[in-house]
Short mmCIF file of C-alpha atoms in Angstrom, two decimals:
data_model
loop_
_atom_site.label_atom_id
_atom_site.label_comp_id
_atom_site.label_asym_id
_atom_site.label_seq_id
_atom_site.Cartn_x
_atom_site.Cartn_y
_atom_site.Cartn_z
CA ALA A 430 0.00 0.00 0.00
CA ALA A 431 1.00 3.62 -0.41
CA HIS A 432 1.76 4.10 3.29
CA GLU A 433 4.45 1.40 3.17
CA LYS A 434 6.30 3.07 0.29
CA GLY A 435 6.75 6.29 2.20
CA GLY A 436 4.23 8.40 0.36
CA LEU A 437 1.22 8.53 -1.84
CA GLN A 438 1.56 7.20 -5.33
CA PRO A 439 -0.31 8.77 -8.28
CA SER A 440 -2.57 5.72 -8.36
CA ALA A 441 -3.85 6.76 -4.92
CA TRP A 442 -5.14 9.99 -6.44
CA THR A 443 -7.77 8.32 -8.57
CA CYS A 444 -10.83 6.26 -7.88
CA ARG A 445 -13.01 3.89 -9.85
CA PRO A 446 -15.12 5.74 -12.37
CA ARG A 447 -18.87 5.81 -12.19
CA ALA A 448 -20.69 5.91 -15.53
CA GLY A 449 -21.13 9.51 -16.68
CA SER A 450 -19.09 11.02 -13.86
CA THR A 451 -15.77 12.72 -13.41
CA GLU A 452 -14.68 10.16 -10.83
CA GLY A 453 -11.62 8.20 -11.81
CA LEU A 454 -9.92 11.15 -13.41
CA PRO A 455 -6.56 12.14 -11.90
CA LEU A 456 -6.73 15.04 -9.50
CA HIS A 457 -4.71 17.34 -11.74
CA VAL A 458 -7.14 16.73 -14.63
CA LEU A 459 -10.11 17.54 -12.40
CA LEU A 460 -8.44 20.71 -11.20
CA LEU A 461 -7.58 21.78 -14.76
CA ARG A 462 -11.17 21.14 -15.86
CA ARG A 463 -12.42 23.13 -12.88
CA MET A 464 -10.16 26.07 -13.73
CA ALA A 465 -11.22 25.98 -17.39
CA MET A 466 -14.90 25.91 -16.44
CA GLN A 467 -14.46 28.76 -13.98
CA ALA A 468 -12.68 30.80 -16.65
CA ALA A 469 -15.44 30.02 -19.14
CA LEU A 470 -18.06 30.96 -16.56
CA ALA A 471 -16.27 34.21 -15.74
CA THR A 472 -15.91 35.06 -19.43
CA GLU A 473 -19.53 34.27 -20.10
CA THR A 474 -20.90 36.24 -17.18
CA SER A 475 -18.62 39.24 -17.73
CA ALA A 476 -19.31 39.52 -21.47
CA ALA A 477 -21.77 42.17 -22.48
CA ARG A 478 -25.25 40.79 -22.66
CA VAL A 479 -26.59 41.34 -26.12
CA GLY A 480 -29.59 39.86 -27.80
CA ALA A 481 -33.05 38.78 -26.97
CA GLN A 482 -34.34 37.49 -23.67
CA ASP A 483 -34.15 33.94 -25.02
CA GLU A 484 -30.38 34.29 -25.42
CA ASP A 485 -30.10 35.59 -21.84
CA GLU A 486 -32.07 32.63 -20.53
CA GLU A 487 -29.95 30.21 -22.54
CA GLU A 488 -26.77 31.80 -21.18
CA ASP A 489 -28.16 31.62 -17.64
CA LEU A 490 -28.90 27.93 -18.11
CA GLU A 491 -25.39 27.33 -19.46
CA ALA A 492 -23.90 29.22 -16.51
CA LEU A 493 -25.96 27.14 -14.08
CA ALA A 494 -24.85 23.96 -15.83
CA LEU A 495 -21.22 25.04 -15.55
CA GLN A 496 -21.65 25.87 -11.86
CA ALA A 497 -23.24 22.47 -11.26
CA GLU A 498 -20.36 20.71 -13.01
CA ILE A 499 -17.81 22.72 -11.00
CA LYS A 500 -19.61 21.75 -7.79
CA THR A 501 -19.55 18.09 -8.88
CA ILE A 502 -15.82 18.25 -9.57
CA GLU A 503 -15.19 19.88 -6.19
CA MET A 504 -17.21 17.17 -4.50
CA ASP A 505 -15.34 14.46 -6.45
CA CYS A 506 -12.06 15.96 -5.22
CA ALA A 507 -13.33 15.98 -1.63
CA ILE A 508 -14.47 12.36 -1.97
CA MET A 509 -11.09 11.28 -3.35
CA ASP A 510 -9.28 13.13 -0.54
CA LEU A 511 -11.48 11.51 2.07
CA ARG A 512 -10.99 8.06 0.54
CA ARG A 513 -7.22 8.56 0.64
CA ASP A 514 -7.39 9.74 4.27
CA LEU A 515 -9.62 6.83 5.21
CA GLU A 516 -7.28 4.28 3.61
CA MET A 517 -4.30 5.76 5.45
CA GLN A 518 -6.14 5.82 8.78
CA GLU A 519 -7.35 2.23 8.34
CA ALA A 520 -3.77 1.13 7.67
CA LEU A 521 -2.46 2.99 10.72
CA VAL A 522 -5.15 1.55 12.98
CA ALA A 523 -4.47 -1.97 11.65
CA ASP A 524 -0.74 -1.50 12.32
CA TRP A 525 -1.48 -0.20 15.81
CA SER A 526 -3.73 -3.16 16.54
CA GLU A 527 -1.07 -5.62 15.35
CA SER A 528 1.59 -3.86 17.42
CA SER A 529 -0.63 -4.02 20.47
CA LYS A 530 -1.12 -7.76 20.02
CA ALA A 531 2.60 -8.30 19.50
CA LEU A 532 3.42 -6.49 22.74
CA ARG A 533 1.15 -8.80 24.70
CA GLU A 534 2.50 -12.02 23.18
CA GLY A 535 4.56 -14.14 25.51
CA VAL A 536 3.58 -12.24 28.65
CA LEU A 537 0.75 -13.53 30.78
CA PRO A 538 -1.51 -10.82 32.26
CA HIS A 539 -0.79 -11.93 35.85
CA GLU A 540 2.93 -11.29 35.22
CA TRP A 541 2.35 -7.63 34.34
CA THR A 542 3.19 -4.88 36.75
CA GLY A 543 0.57 -2.34 37.73
CA GLU A 544 2.13 0.24 35.44
CA GLU A 545 2.16 -2.18 32.49
CA LYS A 546 -1.53 -2.86 33.04
CA ARG A 547 -2.30 0.89 33.14
CA GLU A 548 -0.29 1.46 29.96
CA ASP A 549 -2.12 -1.39 28.22
CA ARG A 550 -5.54 0.00 29.22
CA LYS A 551 -4.46 3.45 28.01
CA MET A 552 -3.21 2.02 24.70
CA GLN A 553 -6.40 -0.02 24.21
CA GLY A 554 -8.50 3.08 24.91
CA GLY A 555 -6.53 5.04 22.31
CA LEU A 556 -6.95 2.21 19.81
CA ARG A 557 -10.73 2.18 20.38
CA GLU A 558 -10.86 5.94 19.81
CA ALA A 559 -8.87 5.54 16.58
CA GLN A 560 -11.25 2.79 15.42
CA GLU A 561 -14.22 5.05 16.16
CA HIS A 562 -12.58 7.85 14.18
CA VAL A 563 -12.15 5.51 11.20
CA ALA A 564 -15.83 4.57 11.46
CA GLU A 565 -16.75 8.28 11.47
CA LEU A 566 -14.60 8.85 8.36
CA ARG A 567 -16.38 5.94 6.64
CA GLU A 568 -19.79 7.41 7.49
CA ARG A 569 -18.72 10.87 6.27
CA LEU A 570 -17.51 9.33 2.99
CA GLN A 571 -20.84 7.50 2.54
CA ARG A 572 -22.76 10.75 3.18
CA LEU A 573 -20.62 12.64 0.67
CA GLU A 574 -21.06 9.95 -1.95
CA ALA A 575 -24.82 9.91 -1.38
CA ALA A 576 -25.04 13.71 -1.60
CA ARG A 577 -22.89 13.90 -4.75
CA PRO A 578 -24.80 15.68 -7.51
CA HIS A 579 -25.24 13.68 -10.69
CA VAL A 580 -24.52 15.75 -13.77
CA SER A 581 -25.64 14.35 -17.09
#
């Protein structure tokens, strides 16, 4: 995994694509598309409005469509960031859990000193908190994915 290699690899910056979505595109492509759409939106809205009311309405609809696509790209970026964070946290918690088990191997609980028992309880409490945090990240990711606007 990326955490073992000392850093994130470009493959960690993408996710599986959903049909008709911007998911799966590398982060730099999403950001470039976002900048291009914002520039197009700024150009469109700052240009002098000329023509009939129908043209104005069409331009307004195009601007709204661009804003919706920008919002979708921003949400896709947030989802990818949260997925990356979640994967890293899950790996850290799994490592912590394994380390905790390894520390207890070969030592029977009745052989522990009072301080060793306190340290173990403290470490187990911290591990539980970390596991709860990972669960919260998972829930937040599910909420973001459910709230993601679908642009056609």
